[in-house]
Amino acid sequence: MDPKSRRNNMLPEPVQTIINNGTRNLGSDLGNLSIHTKLIIWDEAPMAHRYCFEALDKTLRDICGRKNAEAQSKPFGGKVVVFGGDFRQILPVIPRGSRQDIVLTLKKNMRLGKGADEAENWAISEFADWILKIGDGDIGDAINDEEKQVTIPDDILLQTGNDPFQSIVNSTYPSFTENYLNHEYIRDRAILAPTLDDVASINDYMLSLLPGEESKYLSSDSISNQDSDS
């Protein structure tokens, strides 16, 4: 197997689609989508082979470079690419692979952006160090050999009172009932929850705040057996 084929077999399916189809026909839907894309989010990035990133980088440079020559000299054709995942977990095993085969070197730490002034930069740096120390198990009171109890600073905590859902919604979506029809207001905010049950509970609470009567729309899916009619 030649090196190019071996690299393609290691790629996630969406990346293979862009590489195999996007470069062949610039006028295709996928080619146009690649050109107009502003943001690419790659989850579980540490588990991907470095060839995956290199292949996507080269492909986007080729695709976007046909419309804008400057894109050929920019990483990923000038697209913003966010790598998500646990960058401190065990890296993927590459049979007989060298360090260069496994590790993709990041030249700049983009974990947190810069603040508006020195005070904000210091606060961001302190928060980043605090998060790292939690991951390393360097802070917190030991509960047992595997668990620690960490005290969250008051400045990043919400005072929940008697209704935690109300506190979360009021903090994230102030004046929700007056602004729920404002697309920008909804778009610029989000509540992250650890479990789907929490998501459902918050959704139910926010829906209960909306005016008007509740309506339920039911759907039914069925398989059309065309062979039976032939």
Short mmCIF file of C-alpha atoms in Angstrom, two decimals:
data_model
loop_
_atom_site.label_atom_id
_atom_site.label_comp_id
_atom_site.label_asym_id
_atom_site.label_seq_id
_atom_site.Cartn_x
_atom_site.Cartn_y
_atom_site.Cartn_z
CA MET A 1 0.00 0.00 0.00
CA ASP A 2 1.42 3.38 -0.97
CA PRO A 3 1.83 6.07 1.74
CA LYS A 4 -1.05 8.18 0.40
CA SER A 5 -3.52 5.27 0.54
CA ARG A 6 -2.29 4.34 4.01
CA ARG A 7 -2.88 7.89 5.22
CA ASN A 8 -6.39 8.02 3.76
CA ASN A 9 -7.35 4.79 5.53
CA MET A 10 -6.47 6.42 8.86
CA LEU A 11 -8.72 9.43 8.34
CA PRO A 12 -12.14 9.89 9.95
CA GLU A 13 -14.97 9.55 7.43
CA PRO A 14 -15.87 13.29 7.24
CA VAL A 15 -12.23 14.15 6.55
CA GLN A 16 -12.00 11.43 3.90
CA THR A 17 -15.09 12.89 2.22
CA ILE A 18 -13.57 16.36 2.03
CA ILE A 19 -10.24 15.07 0.75
CA ASN A 20 -11.64 12.59 -1.78
CA ASN A 21 -14.48 14.72 -3.14
CA GLY A 22 -13.81 18.35 -2.27
CA THR A 23 -10.60 18.64 -4.26
CA ARG A 24 -11.93 16.87 -7.33
CA ASN A 25 -14.76 19.28 -8.04
CA LEU A 26 -14.42 22.80 -6.71
CA GLY A 27 -17.92 23.64 -7.86
CA SER A 28 -19.51 20.79 -5.93
CA ASP A 29 -21.64 21.38 -2.86
CA LEU A 30 -18.86 20.03 -0.65
CA GLY A 31 -16.25 22.21 -2.32
CA ASN A 32 -18.38 25.33 -1.88
CA LEU A 33 -19.18 24.36 1.69
CA SER A 34 -15.46 24.00 2.45
CA ILE A 35 -14.76 27.45 1.03
CA HIS A 36 -17.53 29.20 2.97
CA THR A 37 -16.96 27.34 6.24
CA LYS A 38 -15.82 29.66 9.04
CA LEU A 39 -15.30 27.19 11.88
CA ILE A 40 -14.39 23.50 12.08
CA ILE A 41 -14.72 21.67 15.41
CA TRP A 42 -12.80 18.39 15.65
CA ASP A 43 -13.76 16.38 18.72
CA GLU A 44 -11.50 13.72 20.22
CA ALA A 45 -8.60 15.23 18.28
CA PRO A 46 -5.86 13.63 20.44
CA MET A 47 -7.08 10.21 19.29
CA ALA A 48 -6.46 10.99 15.61
CA HIS A 49 -3.26 10.22 13.75
CA ARG A 50 -1.14 13.22 12.81
CA TYR A 51 -1.71 12.31 9.13
CA CYS A 52 -5.36 13.26 9.61
CA PHE A 53 -4.49 16.83 10.51
CA GLU A 54 -1.85 17.12 7.82
CA ALA A 55 -4.19 15.77 5.14
CA LEU A 56 -7.02 18.13 6.08
CA ASP A 57 -4.57 21.04 6.28
CA LYS A 58 -3.24 20.39 2.78
CA THR A 59 -6.71 19.77 1.34
CA LEU A 60 -8.19 22.99 2.71
CA ARG A 61 -5.18 24.94 1.46
CA ASP A 62 -5.73 23.47 -2.01
CA ILE A 63 -9.49 24.09 -2.04
CA CYS A 64 -9.46 27.59 -0.55
CA GLY A 65 -6.31 28.55 -2.46
CA ARG A 66 -8.18 28.34 -5.75
CA LYS A 67 -10.33 31.28 -4.68
CA ASN A 68 -7.77 33.10 -2.57
CA ALA A 69 -4.05 32.59 -3.21
CA GLU A 70 -3.18 33.72 0.32
CA ALA A 71 -5.07 30.73 1.75
CA GLN A 72 -2.37 28.37 0.46
CA SER A 73 0.12 29.79 2.95
CA LYS A 74 -2.25 29.70 5.94
CA PRO A 75 -2.87 26.71 8.23
CA PHE A 76 -6.04 24.88 7.17
CA GLY A 77 -6.54 27.40 4.40
CA GLY A 78 -7.24 30.16 6.89
CA LYS A 79 -10.12 28.32 8.57
CA VAL A 80 -10.54 28.40 12.33
CA VAL A 81 -10.12 24.83 13.58
CA VAL A 82 -10.93 23.94 17.19
CA PHE A 83 -9.42 20.70 18.47
CA GLY A 84 -11.45 19.25 21.31
CA GLY A 85 -10.71 16.37 23.62
CA ASP A 86 -8.49 15.40 26.51
CA PHE A 87 -4.99 16.38 25.46
CA ARG A 88 -3.50 14.73 28.52
CA GLN A 89 -4.79 11.24 27.89
CA ILE A 90 -2.83 8.34 26.40
CA LEU A 91 -2.07 8.96 22.74
CA PRO A 92 -3.20 6.52 20.04
CA VAL A 93 -1.01 3.49 19.46
CA ILE A 94 0.70 3.51 16.06
CA PRO A 95 2.30 0.12 15.32
CA ARG A 96 6.06 0.61 14.96
CA GLY A 97 5.45 4.35 14.86
CA SER A 98 8.00 6.94 15.87
CA ARG A 99 7.29 9.98 18.01
CA GLN A 100 6.96 12.03 14.81
CA ASP A 101 4.26 9.64 13.58
CA ILE A 102 2.22 9.99 16.75
CA VAL A 103 2.63 13.52 18.07
CA LEU A 104 1.35 16.62 16.32
CA THR A 105 3.39 19.52 17.64
CA LEU A 106 1.39 22.60 18.64
CA LYS A 107 3.46 25.75 18.33
CA LYS A 108 1.17 27.99 20.36
CA ASN A 109 -0.98 27.32 23.40
CA MET A 110 -4.48 28.43 22.45
CA ARG A 111 -6.11 27.07 25.60
CA LEU A 112 -7.34 30.49 26.65
CA GLY A 113 -7.35 33.78 24.79
CA LYS A 114 -5.89 37.06 25.92
CA GLY A 115 -7.82 39.51 28.05
CA ALA A 116 -8.46 43.17 27.53
CA ASP A 117 -5.82 44.26 30.06
CA GLU A 118 -3.08 42.93 32.33
CA ALA A 119 -5.48 42.29 35.21
CA GLU A 120 -7.71 40.14 33.02
CA ASN A 121 -4.69 38.32 31.58
CA TRP A 122 -3.55 37.52 35.11
CA ALA A 123 -7.02 36.24 36.05
CA ILE A 124 -7.13 34.04 32.94
CA SER A 125 -3.69 32.64 33.70
CA GLU A 126 -4.64 31.91 37.30
CA PHE A 127 -7.81 30.14 36.20
CA ALA A 128 -5.87 28.03 33.66
CA ASP A 129 -3.35 27.01 36.33
CA TRP A 130 -6.18 26.14 38.72
CA ILE A 131 -7.83 23.89 36.12
CA LEU A 132 -4.52 22.13 35.43
CA LYS A 133 -3.92 21.55 39.13
CA ILE A 134 -7.34 19.96 39.45
CA GLY A 135 -6.50 17.63 36.57
CA ASP A 136 -3.18 16.74 38.18
CA GLY A 137 -4.80 16.14 41.55
CA ASP A 138 -2.59 18.75 43.21
CA ILE A 139 -5.39 20.58 45.02
CA GLY A 140 -8.37 19.45 47.04
CA ASP A 141 -9.03 17.42 50.17
CA ALA A 142 -8.57 13.69 49.76
CA ILE A 143 -11.74 11.65 50.24
CA ASN A 144 -10.08 8.33 49.44
CA ASP A 145 -7.21 7.05 47.32
CA GLU A 146 -8.97 8.01 44.07
CA GLU A 147 -11.14 11.03 44.89
CA LYS A 148 -10.62 14.56 46.14
CA GLN A 149 -13.05 17.27 47.16
CA VAL A 150 -12.26 20.62 45.53
CA THR A 151 -13.65 23.90 46.82
CA ILE A 152 -14.91 26.10 43.97
CA PRO A 153 -14.05 29.81 44.37
CA ASP A 154 -17.03 32.03 45.12
CA ASP A 155 -16.36 34.32 42.15
CA ILE A 156 -17.22 31.56 39.65
CA LEU A 157 -20.19 30.16 41.58
CA LEU A 158 -23.86 31.06 41.21
CA GLN A 159 -25.78 31.65 44.40
CA THR A 160 -28.60 29.23 43.65
CA GLY A 161 -30.95 30.00 46.50
CA ASN A 162 -34.01 27.77 46.63
CA ASP A 163 -34.29 27.15 42.87
CA PRO A 164 -31.02 26.29 41.08
CA PHE A 165 -32.68 26.21 37.63
CA GLN A 166 -34.03 29.70 38.11
CA SER A 167 -30.61 30.98 39.15
CA ILE A 168 -28.89 29.39 36.15
CA VAL A 169 -31.45 30.69 33.66
CA ASN A 170 -31.57 34.19 35.16
CA SER A 171 -27.79 34.42 35.04
CA THR A 172 -27.42 33.14 31.48
CA TYR A 173 -30.67 34.46 29.99
CA PRO A 174 -31.59 37.65 31.86
CA SER A 175 -35.08 38.93 30.98
CA PHE A 176 -35.72 35.71 29.08
CA THR A 177 -39.47 36.19 28.63
CA GLU A 178 -38.90 39.61 27.04
CA ASN A 179 -36.14 38.46 24.68
CA TYR A 180 -36.89 34.86 23.72
CA LEU A 181 -37.92 35.93 20.20
CA ASN A 182 -34.62 37.78 19.68
CA HIS A 183 -32.43 35.46 17.60
CA GLU A 184 -29.16 37.15 18.56
CA TYR A 185 -30.07 37.00 22.25
CA ILE A 186 -30.64 33.24 22.01
CA ARG A 187 -27.67 32.61 19.72
CA ASP A 188 -25.11 34.33 21.96
CA ARG A 189 -25.89 32.26 25.05
CA ALA A 190 -25.71 28.62 26.05
CA ILE A 191 -26.05 26.50 29.17
CA LEU A 192 -23.78 23.46 29.42
CA ALA A 193 -24.96 20.55 31.53
CA PRO A 194 -23.16 17.35 32.58
CA THR A 195 -26.04 14.94 31.89
CA LEU A 196 -28.98 14.64 29.50
CA ASP A 197 -31.33 14.57 32.49
CA ASP A 198 -30.08 18.02 33.50
CA VAL A 199 -30.55 19.26 29.94
CA ALA A 200 -34.14 18.00 29.91
CA SER A 201 -34.89 19.59 33.28
CA ILE A 202 -33.51 22.98 32.22
CA ASN A 203 -35.37 22.80 28.91
CA ASP A 204 -38.63 21.99 30.70
CA TYR A 205 -38.13 24.91 33.07
CA MET A 206 -37.40 27.38 30.27
CA LEU A 207 -40.36 26.15 28.22
CA SER A 208 -42.60 26.68 31.22
CA LEU A 209 -41.64 30.37 31.19
CA LEU A 210 -42.86 30.94 27.64
CA PRO A 211 -46.32 32.48 27.21
CA GLY A 212 -49.12 30.71 25.37
CA GLU A 213 -50.55 27.22 25.42
CA GLU A 214 -48.35 24.18 25.05
CA SER A 215 -48.74 22.16 21.86
CA LYS A 216 -47.39 18.72 21.10
CA TYR A 217 -46.70 17.60 17.53
CA LEU A 218 -46.50 13.87 16.98
CA SER A 219 -44.86 12.11 14.07
CA SER A 220 -44.92 8.56 12.82
CA ASP A 221 -42.19 6.96 10.75
CA SER A 222 -42.86 3.94 8.59
CA ILE A 223 -40.89 1.96 6.04
CA SER A 224 -42.16 2.00 2.49
CA ASN A 225 -41.78 -1.45 0.99
CA GLN A 226 -41.64 -0.67 -2.71
CA ASP A 227 -40.91 -4.28 -3.63
CA SER A 228 -44.38 -5.35 -2.50
CA ASP A 229 -46.00 -3.16 -5.17
CA SER A 230 -43.86 -4.45 -8.02
#
